[in-house]
PDB file of C-alpha atoms in Angstrom:
ATOM      1  CA  MET V   1     -18.444  54.248 -15.248  1.00 52.00           C
ATOM      2  CA  LYS V   2     -16.027  51.296 -14.963  1.00 49.00           C
ATOM      3  CA  THR V   3     -13.725  53.477 -12.852  1.00 53.00           C
ATOM      4  CA  ILE V   4     -16.568  54.313 -10.447  1.00 49.00           C
ATOM      5  CA  ILE V   5     -17.583  50.657 -10.122  1.00 44.00           C
ATOM      6  CA  LEU V   6     -13.968  49.597  -9.562  1.00 41.00           C
ATOM      7  CA  SER V   7     -13.561  52.277  -6.893  1.00 45.00           C
ATOM      8  CA  LEU V   8     -16.724  51.120  -5.119  1.00 42.00           C
ATOM      9  CA  VAL V   9     -15.554  47.499  -5.162  1.00 41.00           C
ATOM     10  CA  LEU V  10     -12.173  48.502  -3.725  1.00 43.00           C
ATOM     11  CA  LEU V  11     -13.799  50.614  -1.013  1.00 43.00           C
ATOM     12  CA  LEU V  12     -16.157  47.785  -0.124  1.00 42.00           C
ATOM     13  CA  GLY V  13     -13.252  45.372   0.077  1.00 47.00           C
ATOM     14  CA  MET V  14     -11.299  47.739   2.332  1.00 44.00           C
ATOM     15  CA  SER V  15     -14.363  48.225   4.531  1.00 43.00           C
ATOM     16  CA  VAL V  16     -14.876  44.482   4.967  1.00 42.00           C
ATOM     17  CA  ALA V  17     -11.177  43.989   5.721  1.00 44.00           C
ATOM     18  CA  SER V  18     -11.219  46.755   8.330  1.00 43.00           C
ATOM     19  CA  PHE V  19     -13.962  44.920  10.256  1.00 55.00           C
ATOM     20  CA  ALA V  20     -12.381  41.475   9.935  1.00 80.00           C
ATOM     21  CA  GLN V  21     -11.970  39.763  13.274  1.00 89.00           C
ATOM     22  CA  THR V  22     -10.049  36.760  14.519  1.00 93.00           C
ATOM     23  CA  SER V  23     -11.571  34.469  17.129  1.00 95.00           C
ATOM     24  CA  TRP V  24      -9.374  32.794  19.735  1.00 96.00           C
ATOM     25  CA  GLU V  25      -9.996  30.058  22.315  1.00 96.00           C
ATOM     26  CA  ILE V  26      -7.999  29.564  25.480  1.00 97.00           C
ATOM     27  CA  ASP V  27      -5.380  26.853  25.828  1.00 95.00           C
ATOM     28  CA  LYS V  28      -6.144  25.835  29.417  1.00 96.00           C
ATOM     29  CA  VAL V  29      -2.994  23.735  29.755  1.00 95.00           C
ATOM     30  CA  HIS V  30      -0.876  26.875  29.370  1.00 95.00           C
ATOM     31  CA  SER V  31      -3.112  29.314  31.254  1.00 97.00           C
ATOM     32  CA  ALA V  32      -3.935  30.140  34.888  1.00 97.00           C
ATOM     33  CA  VAL V  33      -6.583  32.063  36.820  1.00 97.00           C
ATOM     34  CA  LYS V  34      -5.230  33.114  40.226  1.00 96.00           C
ATOM     35  CA  PHE V  35      -6.392  35.194  43.178  1.00 90.00           C
ATOM     36  CA  GLY V  36      -5.078  36.490  46.483  1.00 91.00           C
ATOM     37  CA  VAL V  37      -6.707  37.768  49.678  1.00 81.00           C
ATOM     38  CA  THR V  38      -5.267  38.913  52.990  1.00 73.00           C
ATOM     39  CA  HIS V  39      -5.469  36.655  56.044  1.00 55.00           C
ATOM     40  CA  LEU V  40      -5.427  38.119  59.556  1.00 48.00           C
ATOM     41  CA  VAL V  41      -4.231  41.404  58.006  1.00 45.00           C
ATOM     42  CA  ILE V  42      -0.572  40.286  58.019  1.00 55.00           C
ATOM     43  CA  SER V  43      -0.345  37.766  55.167  1.00 61.00           C
ATOM     44  CA  THR V  44      -1.880  36.783  51.843  1.00 71.00           C
ATOM     45  CA  VAL V  45      -3.510  33.484  50.915  1.00 83.00           C
ATOM     46  CA  GLU V  46      -3.289  32.665  47.227  1.00 89.00           C
ATOM     47  CA  GLY V  47      -5.356  30.277  45.164  1.00 91.00           C
ATOM     48  CA  ASN V  48      -6.502  29.434  41.673  1.00 96.00           C
ATOM     49  CA  PHE V  49      -9.310  27.872  39.677  1.00 97.00           C
ATOM     50  CA  LYS V  50      -8.636  24.586  37.890  1.00 97.00           C
ATOM     51  CA  ASP V  51     -11.592  24.696  35.481  1.00 97.00           C
ATOM     52  CA  PHE V  52     -12.296  27.687  33.252  1.00 97.00           C
ATOM     53  CA  ASN V  53     -12.990  28.707  29.661  1.00 97.00           C
ATOM     54  CA  ALA V  54     -12.371  31.922  27.757  1.00 97.00           C
ATOM     55  CA  ASN V  55     -12.656  33.288  24.245  1.00 97.00           C
ATOM     56  CA  ILE V  56     -11.405  36.548  22.814  1.00 96.00           C
ATOM     57  CA  SER V  57     -11.674  38.275  19.465  1.00 96.00           C
ATOM     58  CA  THR V  58      -9.185  40.660  17.912  1.00 94.00           C
ATOM     59  CA  LYS V  59      -9.617  43.227  15.163  1.00 93.00           C
ATOM     60  CA  ALA V  60      -7.870  43.184  11.811  1.00 91.00           C
ATOM     61  CA  ASP V  61      -5.017  45.248  13.271  1.00 90.00           C
ATOM     62  CA  GLY V  62      -4.556  42.701  16.093  1.00 88.00           C
ATOM     63  CA  SER V  63      -6.036  44.878  18.831  1.00 92.00           C
ATOM     64  CA  LEU V  64      -8.307  43.343  21.455  1.00 95.00           C
ATOM     65  CA  ASP V  65     -12.020  43.565  20.678  1.00 96.00           C
ATOM     66  CA  LYS V  66     -13.948  41.283  23.051  1.00 97.00           C
ATOM     67  CA  ILE V  67     -13.512  38.908  26.005  1.00 97.00           C
ATOM     68  CA  GLU V  68     -15.881  36.289  27.384  1.00 97.00           C
ATOM     69  CA  ALA V  69     -14.937  33.928  30.207  1.00 97.00           C
ATOM     70  CA  ASP V  70     -16.526  31.509  32.638  1.00 97.00           C
ATOM     71  CA  ILE V  71     -14.936  29.962  35.711  1.00 97.00           C
ATOM     72  CA  LYS V  72     -16.259  26.914  37.572  1.00 98.00           C
ATOM     73  CA  THR V  73     -16.483  27.890  41.235  1.00 97.00           C
ATOM     74  CA  ASN V  74     -16.213  24.318  42.532  1.00 97.00           C
ATOM     75  CA  SER V  75     -12.740  24.125  40.993  1.00 98.00           C
ATOM     76  CA  VAL V  76     -11.320  26.614  43.524  1.00 95.00           C
ATOM     77  CA  ASN V  77      -7.979  25.440  44.868  1.00 95.00           C
ATOM     78  CA  THR V  78      -5.851  26.836  47.714  1.00 89.00           C
ATOM     79  CA  GLU V  79      -3.927  23.629  48.459  1.00 91.00           C
ATOM     80  CA  ASN V  80      -6.001  23.091  51.627  1.00 89.00           C
ATOM     81  CA  GLU V  81      -8.955  20.715  51.464  1.00 92.00           C
ATOM     82  CA  GLY V  82     -10.824  22.178  54.444  1.00 89.00           C
ATOM     83  CA  ARG V  83     -10.457  25.750  53.229  1.00 84.00           C
ATOM     84  CA  ASP V  84     -11.475  24.809  49.687  1.00 92.00           C
ATOM     85  CA  LYS V  85     -14.603  23.090  51.026  1.00 93.00           C
ATOM     86  CA  ASP V  86     -15.455  26.262  52.936  1.00 86.00           C
ATOM     87  CA  LEU V  87     -14.904  28.402  49.827  1.00 88.00           C
ATOM     88  CA  ARG V  88     -17.344  26.202  47.901  1.00 94.00           C
ATOM     89  CA  SER V  89     -19.938  26.487  50.688  1.00 91.00           C
ATOM     90  CA  ASP V  90     -22.626  29.135  51.189  1.00 89.00           C
ATOM     91  CA  ASN V  91     -20.105  31.175  53.198  1.00 85.00           C
ATOM     92  CA  PHE V  92     -18.447  32.122  49.919  1.00 86.00           C
ATOM     93  CA  PHE V  93     -19.126  30.864  46.363  1.00 92.00           C
ATOM     94  CA  ALA V  94     -22.171  28.671  47.079  1.00 94.00           C
ATOM     95  CA  SER V  95     -20.960  26.460  44.244  1.00 96.00           C
ATOM     96  CA  THR V  96     -23.950  24.134  44.202  1.00 97.00           C
ATOM     97  CA  LYS V  97     -26.353  27.011  43.533  1.00 97.00           C
ATOM     98  CA  PHE V  98     -23.920  29.189  41.562  1.00 97.00           C
ATOM     99  CA  PRO V  99     -21.567  26.870  39.663  1.00 97.00           C
ATOM    100  CA  GLU V 100     -20.053  29.568  37.432  1.00 97.00           C
ATOM    101  CA  MET V 101     -18.548  33.018  37.557  1.00 97.00           C
ATOM    102  CA  LEU V 102     -18.931  34.939  34.301  1.00 98.00           C
ATOM    103  CA  PHE V 103     -17.070  37.864  32.752  1.00 98.00           C
ATOM    104  CA  ILE V 104     -18.176  39.690  29.589  1.00 98.00           C
ATOM    105  CA  SER V 105     -16.278  42.724  28.342  1.00 98.00           C
ATOM    106  CA  LYS V 106     -18.305  45.853  27.625  1.00 98.00           C
ATOM    107  CA  ASN V 107     -15.637  48.399  26.752  1.00 97.00           C
ATOM    108  CA  ILE V 108     -12.004  47.920  25.766  1.00 97.00           C
ATOM    109  CA  LYS V 109      -9.689  50.921  25.566  1.00 96.00           C
ATOM    110  CA  LYS V 110      -6.199  50.654  24.133  1.00 95.00           C
ATOM    111  CA  ILE V 111      -3.858  52.741  26.298  1.00 95.00           C
ATOM    112  CA  GLY V 112      -0.503  51.813  24.800  1.00 91.00           C
ATOM    113  CA  LYS V 113       1.121  49.662  22.150  1.00 90.00           C
ATOM    114  CA  ASP V 114       0.130  46.422  23.897  1.00 94.00           C
ATOM    115  CA  ASP V 115      -1.827  47.613  26.957  1.00 97.00           C
ATOM    116  CA  TYR V 116      -5.587  47.861  27.506  1.00 97.00           C
ATOM    117  CA  LYS V 117      -8.161  48.902  30.084  1.00 97.00           C
ATOM    118  CA  VAL V 118     -10.953  46.348  29.941  1.00 98.00           C
ATOM    119  CA  THR V 119     -14.289  47.203  31.546  1.00 98.00           C
ATOM    120  CA  GLY V 120     -16.749  44.355  31.832  1.00 98.00           C
ATOM    121  CA  ASP V 121     -19.557  42.722  33.766  1.00 98.00           C
ATOM    122  CA  LEU V 122     -18.443  40.191  36.367  1.00 97.00           C
ATOM    123  CA  THR V 123     -21.120  37.898  37.788  1.00 98.00           C
ATOM    124  CA  ILE V 124     -20.552  36.003  41.044  1.00 95.00           C
ATOM    125  CA  ARG V 125     -23.315  34.362  43.104  1.00 94.00           C
ATOM    126  CA  GLY V 126     -25.922  35.852  40.755  1.00 95.00           C
ATOM    127  CA  THR V 127     -24.722  39.421  41.338  1.00 96.00           C
ATOM    128  CA  THR V 128     -23.301  41.387  38.420  1.00 97.00           C
ATOM    129  CA  LYS V 129     -20.952  44.346  38.889  1.00 96.00           C
ATOM    130  CA  SER V 130     -18.766  46.351  36.538  1.00 97.00           C
ATOM    131  CA  VAL V 131     -15.038  45.744  37.038  1.00 97.00           C
ATOM    132  CA  VAL V 132     -11.900  47.041  35.328  1.00 97.00           C
ATOM    133  CA  LEU V 133      -8.951  44.850  34.361  1.00 97.00           C
ATOM    134  CA  ASP V 134      -5.532  45.887  33.136  1.00 97.00           C
ATOM    135  CA  ALA V 135      -4.659  43.664  30.175  1.00 97.00           C
ATOM    136  CA  LYS V 136      -1.483  43.249  28.169  1.00 97.00           C
ATOM    137  CA  ASN V 137      -0.722  41.459  24.901  1.00 96.00           C
ATOM    138  CA  ASN V 138       2.587  39.606  25.239  1.00 95.00           C
ATOM    139  CA  GLY V 139       2.839  38.743  21.554  1.00 93.00           C
ATOM    140  CA  THR V 140       1.595  36.441  18.812  1.00 93.00           C
ATOM    141  CA  ILE V 141       3.558  33.568  17.262  1.00 92.00           C
ATOM    142  CA  LYS V 142       3.273  30.465  15.120  1.00 93.00           C
ATOM    143  CA  ASP V 143       3.989  27.329  17.149  1.00 89.00           C
ATOM    144  CA  PRO V 144       5.894  24.281  15.790  1.00 89.00           C
ATOM    145  CA  TRP V 145       2.579  22.569  14.912  1.00 87.00           C
ATOM    146  CA  GLY V 146       1.262  25.368  12.698  1.00 89.00           C
ATOM    147  CA  ASN V 147      -1.081  26.986  15.229  1.00 90.00           C
ATOM    148  CA  THR V 148      -1.207  30.730  15.777  1.00 93.00           C
ATOM    149  CA  ARG V 149      -0.943  31.584  19.479  1.00 94.00           C
ATOM    150  CA  SER V 150      -1.361  34.822  21.418  1.00 95.00           C
ATOM    151  CA  GLY V 151      -0.286  35.409  25.028  1.00 96.00           C
ATOM    152  CA  TRP V 152      -2.097  37.750  27.408  1.00 97.00           C
ATOM    153  CA  THR V 153      -1.999  38.807  31.048  1.00 97.00           C
ATOM    154  CA  ALA V 154      -4.705  40.580  33.023  1.00 97.00           C
ATOM    155  CA  SER V 155      -5.008  41.834  36.567  1.00 97.00           C
ATOM    156  CA  GLY V 156      -7.455  43.687  38.751  1.00 97.00           C
ATOM    157  CA  LYS V 157      -9.066  44.004  42.173  1.00 95.00           C
ATOM    158  CA  ILE V 158     -12.599  43.474  43.437  1.00 92.00           C
ATOM    159  CA  ASN V 159     -14.415  43.863  46.745  1.00 89.00           C
ATOM    160  CA  ARG V 160     -15.792  40.412  47.519  1.00 84.00           C
ATOM    161  CA  PHE V 161     -18.542  41.950  49.676  1.00 86.00           C
ATOM    162  CA  ASP V 162     -20.003  43.482  46.492  1.00 89.00           C
ATOM    163  CA  PHE V 163     -20.780  39.954  45.282  1.00 89.00           C
ATOM    164  CA  GLY V 164     -22.216  38.487  48.489  1.00 82.00           C
ATOM    165  CA  LEU V 165     -19.023  36.717  49.584  1.00 72.00           C
ATOM    166  CA  SER V 166     -19.327  38.465  52.914  1.00 73.00           C
ATOM    167  CA  TRP V 167     -18.478  35.892  55.579  1.00 53.00           C
ATOM    168  CA  ASN V 168     -15.992  37.269  58.082  1.00 60.00           C
ATOM    169  CA  LYS V 169     -14.936  37.638  61.683  1.00 51.00           C
ATOM    170  CA  THR V 170     -13.088  40.438  63.417  1.00 49.00           C
ATOM    171  CA  ILE V 171      -9.838  39.835  65.272  1.00 43.00           C
ATOM    172  CA  GLU V 172      -8.884  41.545  68.549  1.00 45.00           C
ATOM    173  CA  THR V 173      -7.096  44.416  66.806  1.00 46.00           C
ATOM    174  CA  GLY V 174     -10.209  45.197  64.736  1.00 42.00           C
ATOM    175  CA  GLY V 175      -8.980  43.762  61.448  1.00 42.00           C
ATOM    176  CA  LEU V 176     -10.774  41.095  59.458  1.00 43.00           C
ATOM    177  CA  ILE V 177      -9.776  37.431  59.334  1.00 59.00           C
ATOM    178  CA  VAL V 178     -10.312  37.492  55.564  1.00 64.00           C
ATOM    179  CA  GLY V 179      -9.736  40.745  53.676  1.00 68.00           C
ATOM    180  CA  LYS V 180     -12.456  42.389  51.594  1.00 75.00           C
ATOM    181  CA  GLU V 181     -10.212  43.097  48.617  1.00 78.00           C
ATOM    182  CA  VAL V 182      -9.372  40.234  46.269  1.00 88.00           C
ATOM    183  CA  THR V 183      -6.610  40.562  43.701  1.00 92.00           C
ATOM    184  CA  ILE V 184      -7.044  38.800  40.357  1.00 94.00           C
ATOM    185  CA  SER V 185      -4.167  37.643  38.159  1.00 96.00           C
ATOM    186  CA  ILE V 186      -4.630  35.889  34.818  1.00 97.00           C
ATOM    187  CA  ASN V 187      -2.073  34.392  32.467  1.00 97.00           C
ATOM    188  CA  ALA V 188      -3.730  33.234  29.271  1.00 97.00           C
ATOM    189  CA  GLU V 189      -2.551  31.629  26.070  1.00 97.00           C
ATOM    190  CA  PHE V 190      -4.988  31.593  23.155  1.00 97.00           C
ATOM    191  CA  ILE V 191      -5.093  29.672  19.900  1.00 95.00           C
ATOM    192  CA  THR V 192      -6.953  30.807  16.795  1.00 93.00           C
ATOM    193  CA  LYS V 193     -10.204  28.934  16.384  1.00 83.00           C
ATOM    194  CA  LYS V 194     -10.328  26.431  13.563  1.00 74.00           C
ATOM    195  CA  SER V 195     -12.905  27.431  10.941  1.00 62.00           C
TER     196      SER V 195
END
């Protein structure tokens, strides 16, 4: 009887351990959310967002389990005041009415030792669409101050027209002043949440 009870306790302990998760919060000082879009077909304008938050959770084996992020649309920055004002206007983000973009992961598939396909819901201007990001874990370390840190990159592409960011004009050759496709590039450093 004691053997059976001991076995059950051990199994229960292993089961709890297998579902143990670690929660992480982003270190914004060492992270960046960037984007790029073609201009007049021949070049690419790049920009970033200055204000954002993100949290992830990892499983007991260190694999990625969940991502949640929000980005403040009025923090868009392309190093051009006039263009940034236009991006915050109703032509694009409509930042006054829609101050945040949101991303919530729905499915995460590990496709290699450190690589993942992350499918999630992206909400911009009140419209939610499923998008896929390629994510990579660049490693986990202890920093000199005793914190545990994990570095990640993610990238993907979206069609801005799908989210109502549809302002455009056609140039003489038939191309668009601003491309439909937007590339996303994220460099993120996370720190384990303090309990």
